PDB file of C-alpha atoms in Angstrom:
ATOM      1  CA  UNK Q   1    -134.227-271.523  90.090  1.00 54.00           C
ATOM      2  CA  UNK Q   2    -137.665-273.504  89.799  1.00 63.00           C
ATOM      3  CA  UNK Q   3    -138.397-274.654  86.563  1.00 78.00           C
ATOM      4  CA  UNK Q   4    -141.598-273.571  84.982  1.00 89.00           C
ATOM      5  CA  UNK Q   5    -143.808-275.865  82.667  1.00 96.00           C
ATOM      6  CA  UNK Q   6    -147.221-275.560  81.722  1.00 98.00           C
ATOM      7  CA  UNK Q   7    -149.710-276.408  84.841  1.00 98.00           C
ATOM      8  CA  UNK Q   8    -153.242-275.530  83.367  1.00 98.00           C
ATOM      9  CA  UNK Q   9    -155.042-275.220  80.611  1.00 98.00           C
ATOM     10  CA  UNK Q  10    -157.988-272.746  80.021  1.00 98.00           C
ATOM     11  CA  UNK Q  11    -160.423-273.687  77.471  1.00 98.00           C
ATOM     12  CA  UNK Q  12    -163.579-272.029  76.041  1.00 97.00           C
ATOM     13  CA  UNK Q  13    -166.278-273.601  75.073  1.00 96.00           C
ATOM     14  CA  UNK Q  14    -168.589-273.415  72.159  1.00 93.00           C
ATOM     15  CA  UNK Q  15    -166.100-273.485  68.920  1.00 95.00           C
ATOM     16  CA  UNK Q  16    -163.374-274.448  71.409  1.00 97.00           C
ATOM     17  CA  UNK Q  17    -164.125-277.879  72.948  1.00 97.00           C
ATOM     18  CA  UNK Q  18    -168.131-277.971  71.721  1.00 97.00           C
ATOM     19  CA  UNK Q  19    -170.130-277.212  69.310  1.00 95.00           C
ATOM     20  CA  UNK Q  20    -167.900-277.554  66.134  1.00 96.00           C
ATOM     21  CA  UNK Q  21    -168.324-274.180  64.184  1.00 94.00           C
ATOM     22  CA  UNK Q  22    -169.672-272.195  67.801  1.00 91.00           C
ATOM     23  CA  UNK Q  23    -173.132-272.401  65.829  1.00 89.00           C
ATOM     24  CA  UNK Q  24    -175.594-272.622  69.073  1.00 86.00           C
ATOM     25  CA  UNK Q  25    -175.400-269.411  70.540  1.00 84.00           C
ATOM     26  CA  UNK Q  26    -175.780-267.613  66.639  1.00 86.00           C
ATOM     27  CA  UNK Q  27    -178.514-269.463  66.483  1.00 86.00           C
ATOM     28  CA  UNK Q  28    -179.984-268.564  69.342  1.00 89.00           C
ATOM     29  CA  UNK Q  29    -179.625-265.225  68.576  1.00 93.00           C
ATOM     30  CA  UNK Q  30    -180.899-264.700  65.098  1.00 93.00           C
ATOM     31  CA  UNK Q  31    -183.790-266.467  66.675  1.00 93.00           C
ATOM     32  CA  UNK Q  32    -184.355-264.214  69.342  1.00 95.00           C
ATOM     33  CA  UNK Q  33    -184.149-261.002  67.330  1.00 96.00           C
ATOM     34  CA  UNK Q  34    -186.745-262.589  65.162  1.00 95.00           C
ATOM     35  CA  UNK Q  35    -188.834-262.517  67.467  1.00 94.00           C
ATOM     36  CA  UNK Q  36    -188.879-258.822  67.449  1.00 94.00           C
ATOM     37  CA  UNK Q  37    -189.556-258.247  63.949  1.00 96.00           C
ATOM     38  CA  UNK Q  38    -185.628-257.799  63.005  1.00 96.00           C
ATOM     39  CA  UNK Q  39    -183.656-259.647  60.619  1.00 95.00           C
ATOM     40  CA  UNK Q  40    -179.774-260.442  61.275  1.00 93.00           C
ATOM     41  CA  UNK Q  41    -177.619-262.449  60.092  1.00 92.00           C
ATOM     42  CA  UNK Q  42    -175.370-265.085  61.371  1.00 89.00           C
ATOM     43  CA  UNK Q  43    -172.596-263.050  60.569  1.00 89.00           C
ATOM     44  CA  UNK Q  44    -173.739-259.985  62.468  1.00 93.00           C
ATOM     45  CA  UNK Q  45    -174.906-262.080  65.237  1.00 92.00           C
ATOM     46  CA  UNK Q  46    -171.258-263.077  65.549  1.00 89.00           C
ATOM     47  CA  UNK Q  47    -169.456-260.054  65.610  1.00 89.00           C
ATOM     48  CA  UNK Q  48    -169.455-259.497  69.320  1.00 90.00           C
ATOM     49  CA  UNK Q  49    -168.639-263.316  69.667  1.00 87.00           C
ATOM     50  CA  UNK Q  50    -167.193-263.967  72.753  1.00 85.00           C
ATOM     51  CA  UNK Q  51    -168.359-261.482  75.776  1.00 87.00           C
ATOM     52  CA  UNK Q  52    -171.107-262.548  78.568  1.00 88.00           C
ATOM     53  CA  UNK Q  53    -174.595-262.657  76.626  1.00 90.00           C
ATOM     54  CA  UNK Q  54    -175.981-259.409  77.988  1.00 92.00           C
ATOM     55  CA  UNK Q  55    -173.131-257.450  76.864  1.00 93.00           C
ATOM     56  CA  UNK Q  56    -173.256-259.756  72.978  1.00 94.00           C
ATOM     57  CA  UNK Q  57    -177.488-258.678  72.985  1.00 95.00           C
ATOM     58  CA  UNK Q  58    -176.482-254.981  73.795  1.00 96.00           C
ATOM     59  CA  UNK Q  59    -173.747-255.008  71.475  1.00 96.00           C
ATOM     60  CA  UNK Q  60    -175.987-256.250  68.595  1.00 96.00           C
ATOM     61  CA  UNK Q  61    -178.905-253.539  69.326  1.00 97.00           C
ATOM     62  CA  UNK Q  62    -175.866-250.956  68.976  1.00 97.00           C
ATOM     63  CA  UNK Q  63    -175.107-252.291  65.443  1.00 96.00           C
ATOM     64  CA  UNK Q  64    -176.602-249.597  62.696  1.00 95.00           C
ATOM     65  CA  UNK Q  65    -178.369-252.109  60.637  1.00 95.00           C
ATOM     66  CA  UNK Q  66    -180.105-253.672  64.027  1.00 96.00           C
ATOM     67  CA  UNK Q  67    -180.244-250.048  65.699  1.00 96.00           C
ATOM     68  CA  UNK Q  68    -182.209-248.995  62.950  1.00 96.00           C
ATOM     69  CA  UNK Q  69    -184.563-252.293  63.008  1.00 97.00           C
ATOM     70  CA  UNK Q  70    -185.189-251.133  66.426  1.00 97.00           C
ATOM     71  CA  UNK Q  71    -186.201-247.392  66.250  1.00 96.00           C
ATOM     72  CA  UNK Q  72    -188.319-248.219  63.554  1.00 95.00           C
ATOM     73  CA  UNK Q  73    -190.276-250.370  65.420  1.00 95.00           C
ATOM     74  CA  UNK Q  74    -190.096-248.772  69.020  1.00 95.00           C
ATOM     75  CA  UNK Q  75    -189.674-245.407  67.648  1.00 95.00           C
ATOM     76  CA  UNK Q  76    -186.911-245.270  70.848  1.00 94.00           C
ATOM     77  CA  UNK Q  77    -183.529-246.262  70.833  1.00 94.00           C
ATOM     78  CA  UNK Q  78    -183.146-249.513  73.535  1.00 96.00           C
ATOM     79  CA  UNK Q  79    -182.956-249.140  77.210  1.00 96.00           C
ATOM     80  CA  UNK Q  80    -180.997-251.821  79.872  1.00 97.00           C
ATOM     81  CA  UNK Q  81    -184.864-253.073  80.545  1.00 97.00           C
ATOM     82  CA  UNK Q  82    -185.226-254.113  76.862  1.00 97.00           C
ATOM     83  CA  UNK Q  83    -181.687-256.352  77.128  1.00 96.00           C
ATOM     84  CA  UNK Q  84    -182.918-257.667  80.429  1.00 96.00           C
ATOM     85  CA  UNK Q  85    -186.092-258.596  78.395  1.00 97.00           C
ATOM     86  CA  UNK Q  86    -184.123-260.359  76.096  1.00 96.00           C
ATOM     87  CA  UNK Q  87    -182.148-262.102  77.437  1.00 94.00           C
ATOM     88  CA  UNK Q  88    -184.760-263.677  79.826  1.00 94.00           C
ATOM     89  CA  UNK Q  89    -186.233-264.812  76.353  1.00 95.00           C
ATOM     90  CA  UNK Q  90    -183.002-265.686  74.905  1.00 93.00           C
ATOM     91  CA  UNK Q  91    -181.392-268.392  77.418  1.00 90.00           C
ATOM     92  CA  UNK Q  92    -184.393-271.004  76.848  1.00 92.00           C
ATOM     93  CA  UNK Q  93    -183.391-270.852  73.015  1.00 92.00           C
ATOM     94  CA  UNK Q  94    -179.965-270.981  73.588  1.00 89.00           C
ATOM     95  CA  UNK Q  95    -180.871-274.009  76.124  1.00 92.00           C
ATOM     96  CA  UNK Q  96    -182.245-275.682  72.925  1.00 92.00           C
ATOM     97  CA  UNK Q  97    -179.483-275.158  70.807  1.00 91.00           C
ATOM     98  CA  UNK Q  98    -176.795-276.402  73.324  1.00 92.00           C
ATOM     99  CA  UNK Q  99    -178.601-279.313  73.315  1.00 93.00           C
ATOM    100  CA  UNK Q 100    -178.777-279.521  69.776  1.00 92.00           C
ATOM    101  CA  UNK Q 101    -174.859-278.445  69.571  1.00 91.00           C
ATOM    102  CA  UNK Q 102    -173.096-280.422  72.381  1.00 93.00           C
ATOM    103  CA  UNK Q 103    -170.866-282.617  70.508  1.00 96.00           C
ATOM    104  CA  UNK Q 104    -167.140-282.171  71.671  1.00 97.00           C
ATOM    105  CA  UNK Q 105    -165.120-281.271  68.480  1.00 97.00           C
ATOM    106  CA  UNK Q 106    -163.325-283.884  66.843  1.00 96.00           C
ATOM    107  CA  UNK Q 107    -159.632-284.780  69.148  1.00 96.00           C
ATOM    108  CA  UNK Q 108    -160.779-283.012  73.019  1.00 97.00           C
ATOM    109  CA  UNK Q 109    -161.990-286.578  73.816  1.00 97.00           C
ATOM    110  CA  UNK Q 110    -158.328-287.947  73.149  1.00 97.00           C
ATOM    111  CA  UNK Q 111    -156.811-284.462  74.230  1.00 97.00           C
ATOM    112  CA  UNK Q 112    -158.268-284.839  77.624  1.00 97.00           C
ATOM    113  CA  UNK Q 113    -156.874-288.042  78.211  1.00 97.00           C
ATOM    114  CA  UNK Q 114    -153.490-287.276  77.670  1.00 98.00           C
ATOM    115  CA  UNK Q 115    -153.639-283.779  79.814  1.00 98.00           C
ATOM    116  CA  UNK Q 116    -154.656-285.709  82.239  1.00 97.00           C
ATOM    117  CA  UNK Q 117    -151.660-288.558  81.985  1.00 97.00           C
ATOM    118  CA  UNK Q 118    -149.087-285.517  82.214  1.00 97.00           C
ATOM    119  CA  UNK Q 119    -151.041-284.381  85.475  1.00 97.00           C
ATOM    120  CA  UNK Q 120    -152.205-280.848  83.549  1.00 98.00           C
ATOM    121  CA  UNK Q 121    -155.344-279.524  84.828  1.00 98.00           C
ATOM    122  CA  UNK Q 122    -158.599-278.305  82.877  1.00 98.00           C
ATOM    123  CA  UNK Q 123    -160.086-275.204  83.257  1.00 98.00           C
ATOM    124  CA  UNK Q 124    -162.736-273.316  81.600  1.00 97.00           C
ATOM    125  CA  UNK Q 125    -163.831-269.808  80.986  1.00 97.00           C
ATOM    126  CA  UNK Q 126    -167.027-268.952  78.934  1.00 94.00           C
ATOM    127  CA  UNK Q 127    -169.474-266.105  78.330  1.00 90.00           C
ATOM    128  CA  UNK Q 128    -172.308-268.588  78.777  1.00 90.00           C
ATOM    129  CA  UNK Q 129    -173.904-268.095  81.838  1.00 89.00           C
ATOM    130  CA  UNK Q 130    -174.460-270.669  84.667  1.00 93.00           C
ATOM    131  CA  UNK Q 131    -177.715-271.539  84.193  1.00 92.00           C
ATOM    132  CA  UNK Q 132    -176.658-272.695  80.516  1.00 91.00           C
ATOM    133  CA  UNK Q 133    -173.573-274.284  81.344  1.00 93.00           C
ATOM    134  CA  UNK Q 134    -175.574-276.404  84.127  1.00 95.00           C
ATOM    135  CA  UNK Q 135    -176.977-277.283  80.697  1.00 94.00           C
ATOM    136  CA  UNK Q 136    -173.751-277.797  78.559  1.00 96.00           C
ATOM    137  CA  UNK Q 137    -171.440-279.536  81.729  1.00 97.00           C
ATOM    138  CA  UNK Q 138    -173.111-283.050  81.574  1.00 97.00           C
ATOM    139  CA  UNK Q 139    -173.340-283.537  77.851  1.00 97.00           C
ATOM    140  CA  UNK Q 140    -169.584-283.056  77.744  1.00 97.00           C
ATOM    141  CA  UNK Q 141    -168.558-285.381  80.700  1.00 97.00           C
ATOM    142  CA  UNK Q 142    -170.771-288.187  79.121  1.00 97.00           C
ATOM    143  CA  UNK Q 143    -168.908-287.682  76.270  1.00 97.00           C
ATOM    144  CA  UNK Q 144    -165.356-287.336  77.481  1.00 96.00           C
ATOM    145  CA  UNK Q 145    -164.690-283.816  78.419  1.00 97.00           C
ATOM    146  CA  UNK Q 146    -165.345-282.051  82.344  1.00 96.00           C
ATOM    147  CA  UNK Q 147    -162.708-279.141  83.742  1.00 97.00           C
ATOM    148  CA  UNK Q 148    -161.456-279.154  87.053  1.00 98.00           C
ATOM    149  CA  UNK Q 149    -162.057-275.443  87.218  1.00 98.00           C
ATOM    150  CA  UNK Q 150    -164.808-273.403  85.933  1.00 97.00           C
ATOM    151  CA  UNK Q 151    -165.713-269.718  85.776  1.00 97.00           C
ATOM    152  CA  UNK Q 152    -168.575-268.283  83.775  1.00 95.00           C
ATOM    153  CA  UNK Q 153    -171.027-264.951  83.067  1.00 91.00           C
ATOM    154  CA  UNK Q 154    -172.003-263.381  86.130  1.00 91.00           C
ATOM    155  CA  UNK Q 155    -169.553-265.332  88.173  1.00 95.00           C
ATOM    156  CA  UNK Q 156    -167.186-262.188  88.369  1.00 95.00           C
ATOM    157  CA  UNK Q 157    -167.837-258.548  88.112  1.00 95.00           C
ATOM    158  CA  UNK Q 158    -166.402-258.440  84.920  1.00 94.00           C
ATOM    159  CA  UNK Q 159    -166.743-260.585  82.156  1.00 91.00           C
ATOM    160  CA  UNK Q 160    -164.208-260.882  78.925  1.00 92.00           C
ATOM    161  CA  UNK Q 161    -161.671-259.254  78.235  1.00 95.00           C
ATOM    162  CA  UNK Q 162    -160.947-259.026  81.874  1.00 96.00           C
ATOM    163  CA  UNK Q 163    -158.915-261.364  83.874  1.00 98.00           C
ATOM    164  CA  UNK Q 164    -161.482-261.930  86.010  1.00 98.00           C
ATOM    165  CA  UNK Q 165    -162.572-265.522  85.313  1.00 97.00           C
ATOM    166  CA  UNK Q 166    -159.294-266.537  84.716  1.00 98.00           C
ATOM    167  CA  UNK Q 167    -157.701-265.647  88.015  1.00 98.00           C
ATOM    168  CA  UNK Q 168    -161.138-267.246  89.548  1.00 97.00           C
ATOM    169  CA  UNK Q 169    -160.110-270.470  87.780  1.00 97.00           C
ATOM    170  CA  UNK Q 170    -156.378-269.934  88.524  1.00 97.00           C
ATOM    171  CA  UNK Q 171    -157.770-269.689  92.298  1.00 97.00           C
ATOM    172  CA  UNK Q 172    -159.349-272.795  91.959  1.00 97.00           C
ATOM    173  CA  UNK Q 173    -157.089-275.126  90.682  1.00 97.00           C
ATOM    174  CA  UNK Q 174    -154.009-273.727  93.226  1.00 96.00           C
ATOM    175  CA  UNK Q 175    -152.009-272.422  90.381  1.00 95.00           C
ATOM    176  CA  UNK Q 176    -150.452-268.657  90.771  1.00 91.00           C
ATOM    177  CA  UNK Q 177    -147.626-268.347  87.874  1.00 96.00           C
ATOM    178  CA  UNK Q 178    -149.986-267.165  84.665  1.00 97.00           C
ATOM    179  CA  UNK Q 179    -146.844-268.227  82.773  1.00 97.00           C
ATOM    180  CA  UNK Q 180    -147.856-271.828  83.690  1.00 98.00           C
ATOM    181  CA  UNK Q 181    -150.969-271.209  82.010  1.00 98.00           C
ATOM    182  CA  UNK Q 182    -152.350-271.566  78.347  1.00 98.00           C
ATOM    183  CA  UNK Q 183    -155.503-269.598  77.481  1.00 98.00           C
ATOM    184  CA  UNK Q 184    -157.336-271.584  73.863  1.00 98.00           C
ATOM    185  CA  UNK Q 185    -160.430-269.860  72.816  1.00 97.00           C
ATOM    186  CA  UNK Q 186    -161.948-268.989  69.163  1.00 96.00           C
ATOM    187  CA  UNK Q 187    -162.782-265.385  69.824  1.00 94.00           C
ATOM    188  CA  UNK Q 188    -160.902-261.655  70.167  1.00 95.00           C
ATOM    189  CA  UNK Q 189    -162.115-261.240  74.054  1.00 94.00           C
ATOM    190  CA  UNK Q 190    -161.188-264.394  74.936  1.00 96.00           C
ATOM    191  CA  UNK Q 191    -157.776-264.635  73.696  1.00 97.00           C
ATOM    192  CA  UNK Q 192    -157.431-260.455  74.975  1.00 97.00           C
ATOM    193  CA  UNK Q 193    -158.595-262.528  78.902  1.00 97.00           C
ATOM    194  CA  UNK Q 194    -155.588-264.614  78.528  1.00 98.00           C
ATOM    195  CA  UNK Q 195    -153.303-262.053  77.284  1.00 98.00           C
ATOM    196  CA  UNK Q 196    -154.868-259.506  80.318  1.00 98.00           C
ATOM    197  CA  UNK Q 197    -154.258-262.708  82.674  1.00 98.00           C
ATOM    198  CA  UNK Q 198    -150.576-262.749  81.440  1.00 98.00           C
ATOM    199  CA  UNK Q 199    -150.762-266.264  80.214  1.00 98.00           C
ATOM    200  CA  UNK Q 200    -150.036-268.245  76.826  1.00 98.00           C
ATOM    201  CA  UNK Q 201    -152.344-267.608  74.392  1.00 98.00           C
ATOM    202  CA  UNK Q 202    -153.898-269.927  71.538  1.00 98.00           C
ATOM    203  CA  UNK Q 203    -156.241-269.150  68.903  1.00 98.00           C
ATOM    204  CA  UNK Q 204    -158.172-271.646  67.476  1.00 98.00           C
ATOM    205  CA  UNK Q 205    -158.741-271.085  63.910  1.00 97.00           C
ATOM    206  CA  UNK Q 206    -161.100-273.585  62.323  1.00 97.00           C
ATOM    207  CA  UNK Q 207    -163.233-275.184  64.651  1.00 97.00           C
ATOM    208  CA  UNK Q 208    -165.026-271.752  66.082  1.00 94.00           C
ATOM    209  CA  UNK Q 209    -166.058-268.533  65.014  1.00 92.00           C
ATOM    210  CA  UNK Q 210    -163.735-267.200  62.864  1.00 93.00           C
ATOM    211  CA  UNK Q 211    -164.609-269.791  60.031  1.00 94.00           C
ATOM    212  CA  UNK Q 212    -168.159-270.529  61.680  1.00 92.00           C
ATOM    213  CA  UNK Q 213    -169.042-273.881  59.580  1.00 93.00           C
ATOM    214  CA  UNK Q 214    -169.375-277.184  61.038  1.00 93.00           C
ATOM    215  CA  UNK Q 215    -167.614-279.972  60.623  1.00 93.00           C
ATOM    216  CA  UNK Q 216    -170.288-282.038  58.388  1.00 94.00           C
ATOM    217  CA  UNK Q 217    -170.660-278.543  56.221  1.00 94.00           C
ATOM    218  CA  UNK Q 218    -166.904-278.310  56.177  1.00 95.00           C
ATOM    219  CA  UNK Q 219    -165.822-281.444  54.857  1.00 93.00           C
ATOM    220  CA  UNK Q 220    -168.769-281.456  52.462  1.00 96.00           C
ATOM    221  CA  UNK Q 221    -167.212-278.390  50.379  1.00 95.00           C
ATOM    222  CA  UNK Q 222    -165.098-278.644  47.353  1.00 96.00           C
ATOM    223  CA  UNK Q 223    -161.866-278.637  48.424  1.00 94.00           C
ATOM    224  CA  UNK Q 224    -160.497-275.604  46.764  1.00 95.00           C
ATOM    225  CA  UNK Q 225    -163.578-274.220  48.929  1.00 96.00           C
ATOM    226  CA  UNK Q 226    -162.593-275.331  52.104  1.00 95.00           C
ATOM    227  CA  UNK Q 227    -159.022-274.470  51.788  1.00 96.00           C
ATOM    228  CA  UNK Q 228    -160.025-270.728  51.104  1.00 96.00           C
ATOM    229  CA  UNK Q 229    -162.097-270.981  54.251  1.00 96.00           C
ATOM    230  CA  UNK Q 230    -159.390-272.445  56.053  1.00 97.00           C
ATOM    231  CA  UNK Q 231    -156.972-269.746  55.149  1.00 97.00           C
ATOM    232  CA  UNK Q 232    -159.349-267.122  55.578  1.00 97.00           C
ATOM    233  CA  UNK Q 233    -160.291-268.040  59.075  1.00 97.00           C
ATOM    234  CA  UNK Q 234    -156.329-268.206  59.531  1.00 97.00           C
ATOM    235  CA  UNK Q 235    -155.296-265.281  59.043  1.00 97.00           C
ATOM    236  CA  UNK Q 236    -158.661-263.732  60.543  1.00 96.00           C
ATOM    237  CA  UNK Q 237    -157.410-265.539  64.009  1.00 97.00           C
ATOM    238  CA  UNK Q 238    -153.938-264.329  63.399  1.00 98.00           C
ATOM    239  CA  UNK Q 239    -154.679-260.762  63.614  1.00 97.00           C
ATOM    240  CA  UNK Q 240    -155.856-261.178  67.339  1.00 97.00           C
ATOM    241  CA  UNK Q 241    -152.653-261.693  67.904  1.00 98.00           C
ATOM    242  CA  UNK Q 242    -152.091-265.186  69.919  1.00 98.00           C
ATOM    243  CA  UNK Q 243    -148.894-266.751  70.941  1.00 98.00           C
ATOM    244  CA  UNK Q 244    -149.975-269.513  68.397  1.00 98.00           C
ATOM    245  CA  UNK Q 245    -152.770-270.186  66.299  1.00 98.00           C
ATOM    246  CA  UNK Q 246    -153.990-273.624  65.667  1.00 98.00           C
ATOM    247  CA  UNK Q 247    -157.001-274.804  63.447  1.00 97.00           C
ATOM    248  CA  UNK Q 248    -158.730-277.191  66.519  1.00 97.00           C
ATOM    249  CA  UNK Q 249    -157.507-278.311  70.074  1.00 97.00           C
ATOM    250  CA  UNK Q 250    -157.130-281.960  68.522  1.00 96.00           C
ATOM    251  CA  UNK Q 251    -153.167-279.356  67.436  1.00 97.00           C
ATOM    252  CA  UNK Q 252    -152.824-278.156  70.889  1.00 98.00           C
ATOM    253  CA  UNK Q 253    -150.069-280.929  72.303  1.00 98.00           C
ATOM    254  CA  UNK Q 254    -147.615-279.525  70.340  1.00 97.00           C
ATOM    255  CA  UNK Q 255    -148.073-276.239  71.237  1.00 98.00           C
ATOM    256  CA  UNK Q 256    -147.644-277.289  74.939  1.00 98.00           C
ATOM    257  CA  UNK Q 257    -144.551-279.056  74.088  1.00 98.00           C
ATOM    258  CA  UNK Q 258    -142.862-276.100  71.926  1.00 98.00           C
ATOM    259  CA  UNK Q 259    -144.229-273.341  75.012  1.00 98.00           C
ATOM    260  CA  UNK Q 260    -142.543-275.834  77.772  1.00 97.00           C
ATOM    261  CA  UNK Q 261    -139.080-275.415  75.393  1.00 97.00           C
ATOM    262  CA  UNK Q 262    -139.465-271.696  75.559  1.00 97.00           C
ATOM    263  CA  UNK Q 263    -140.438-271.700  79.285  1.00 96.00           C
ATOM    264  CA  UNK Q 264    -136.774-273.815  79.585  1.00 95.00           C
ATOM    265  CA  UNK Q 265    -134.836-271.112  77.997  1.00 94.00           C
ATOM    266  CA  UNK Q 266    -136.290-268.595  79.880  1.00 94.00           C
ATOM    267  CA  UNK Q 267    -138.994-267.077  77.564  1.00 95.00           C
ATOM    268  CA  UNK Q 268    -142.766-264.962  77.906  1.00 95.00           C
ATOM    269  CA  UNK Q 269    -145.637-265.005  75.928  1.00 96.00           C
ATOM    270  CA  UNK Q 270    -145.898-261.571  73.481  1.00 84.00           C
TER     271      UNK Q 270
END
């Protein structure tokens, strides 16, 4: 019997590896819909965190407080056309605040390093599309982060929660046992890709959407503050229902080490 260890690992990006908090794209998007007359918040502009940005615009238009914003306005509800619009005027904002967000999160740096001494390859899946990611790819590599495999919005037919990107990254790398692979995002359709790809699944808890702060605004709060926060998000990122849940990838080699134990004695993810 081969043994099976972990091969690959798939990371997200904003709230995963950059952009401590995932605070570019909501940005971006509160932006955007101000530029139509409509006020959102950062929270709504997060709900539908984690899909391919056409799908996260139409998803916010559907939202009743939006939807509303909208009719009153157009005196229509929105067509296809009007995401299209959108999103045409969305990805130079969110080219801005990928710039202005592109710091790896504290520990991928040093995490990178050591995948790389045990000969485990780097993968990524994201909702951004390419033409932002073209943005996002050198601003990690200068600072210590590049996959080996990438997949992205638009590169497959379907988008999050589908396998799709991860079996295009599995294809690249050479790797075809999903239980050799460990899916680590911040969001519900991310984590449902690696669960729909078969794979080991990791939530990340603290340093993405589910607590949405970054790291200066983090550590600035009391700490009776921050530890409610913490929790919160916890629990929040345990409900999605991931093998494990960690609060940043800087946890993650532990994780690999206690999955490879349970690959030994002959154990799946949930």
């Amino acid at each position: 019997m081969i043994k099976t260890s972990i091969e690959a690992v798939i990371f997200d990006w904003a709230g995963t590896t950059v952009d401590f908090g995932s605070r570019a794209p909501m940005g971006a998007f509160v932006k955007l819909f101000q530029s139509e007359g409509i006020e959102m918040t950062i929270s709504q502009a997060r709900i539908p965190m984690g899909i391919n940005k056409w799908d996260h615009i139409n998803a916010l238009l559907h939202l009743p407080e939006i939807q509303s914003q909208w009719l009153q306005i157009h005196g229509k509800t929105h067509s296809n056309a009007d995401v299209d619009r959108l999103l045409e005027i969305f990805v130079p904002m969110n080219k801005v605040s990928i710039r202005e967000c592109g710091q790896l999160i504290p520990g991928v740096a040093e995490l990178t390093k050591t995948l790389r001494e045990r000969h485990i390859k780097i993968g990524s899946t994201t909702g951004y599309t390419k033409e932002l990611l073209d943005i996002l790819l050198p601003i990690a590599k200068e600072q210590g982060y590049e996959a080996d495999a990438l997949s992205y919005s638009g590169d497959t037919p379907l988008g999050r929660p589908s396998a799709q990107m991860m079996y295009r990254c599995a294809e690249q790398l050479g790797f075809d046992n999903p239980l050799s692979f460990i899916k680590v995002d911040d969001t519900e359709p991310g984590i449902e890709e690696g669960k729909a790809f078969g794979c080991w699944t990791v939530g990340v808890a603290v340093s993405g959407n589910a607590l949405g702060l970054s790291y200066e605004d983090l550590i600035a709060l009391p700490q009776k503050d921050s530890i409610h926060l913490i929790e919160s998000a916890r629990k929040t990122m345990q409900a999605m229902q991931p093998d494990y849940v960690i609060d940043s990838v800087a946890d993650l080699l532990s994780v690999i080490d206690q999955i490879n134990r349970r690959l030994d004695l002959g154990e799946k993810p949930n």
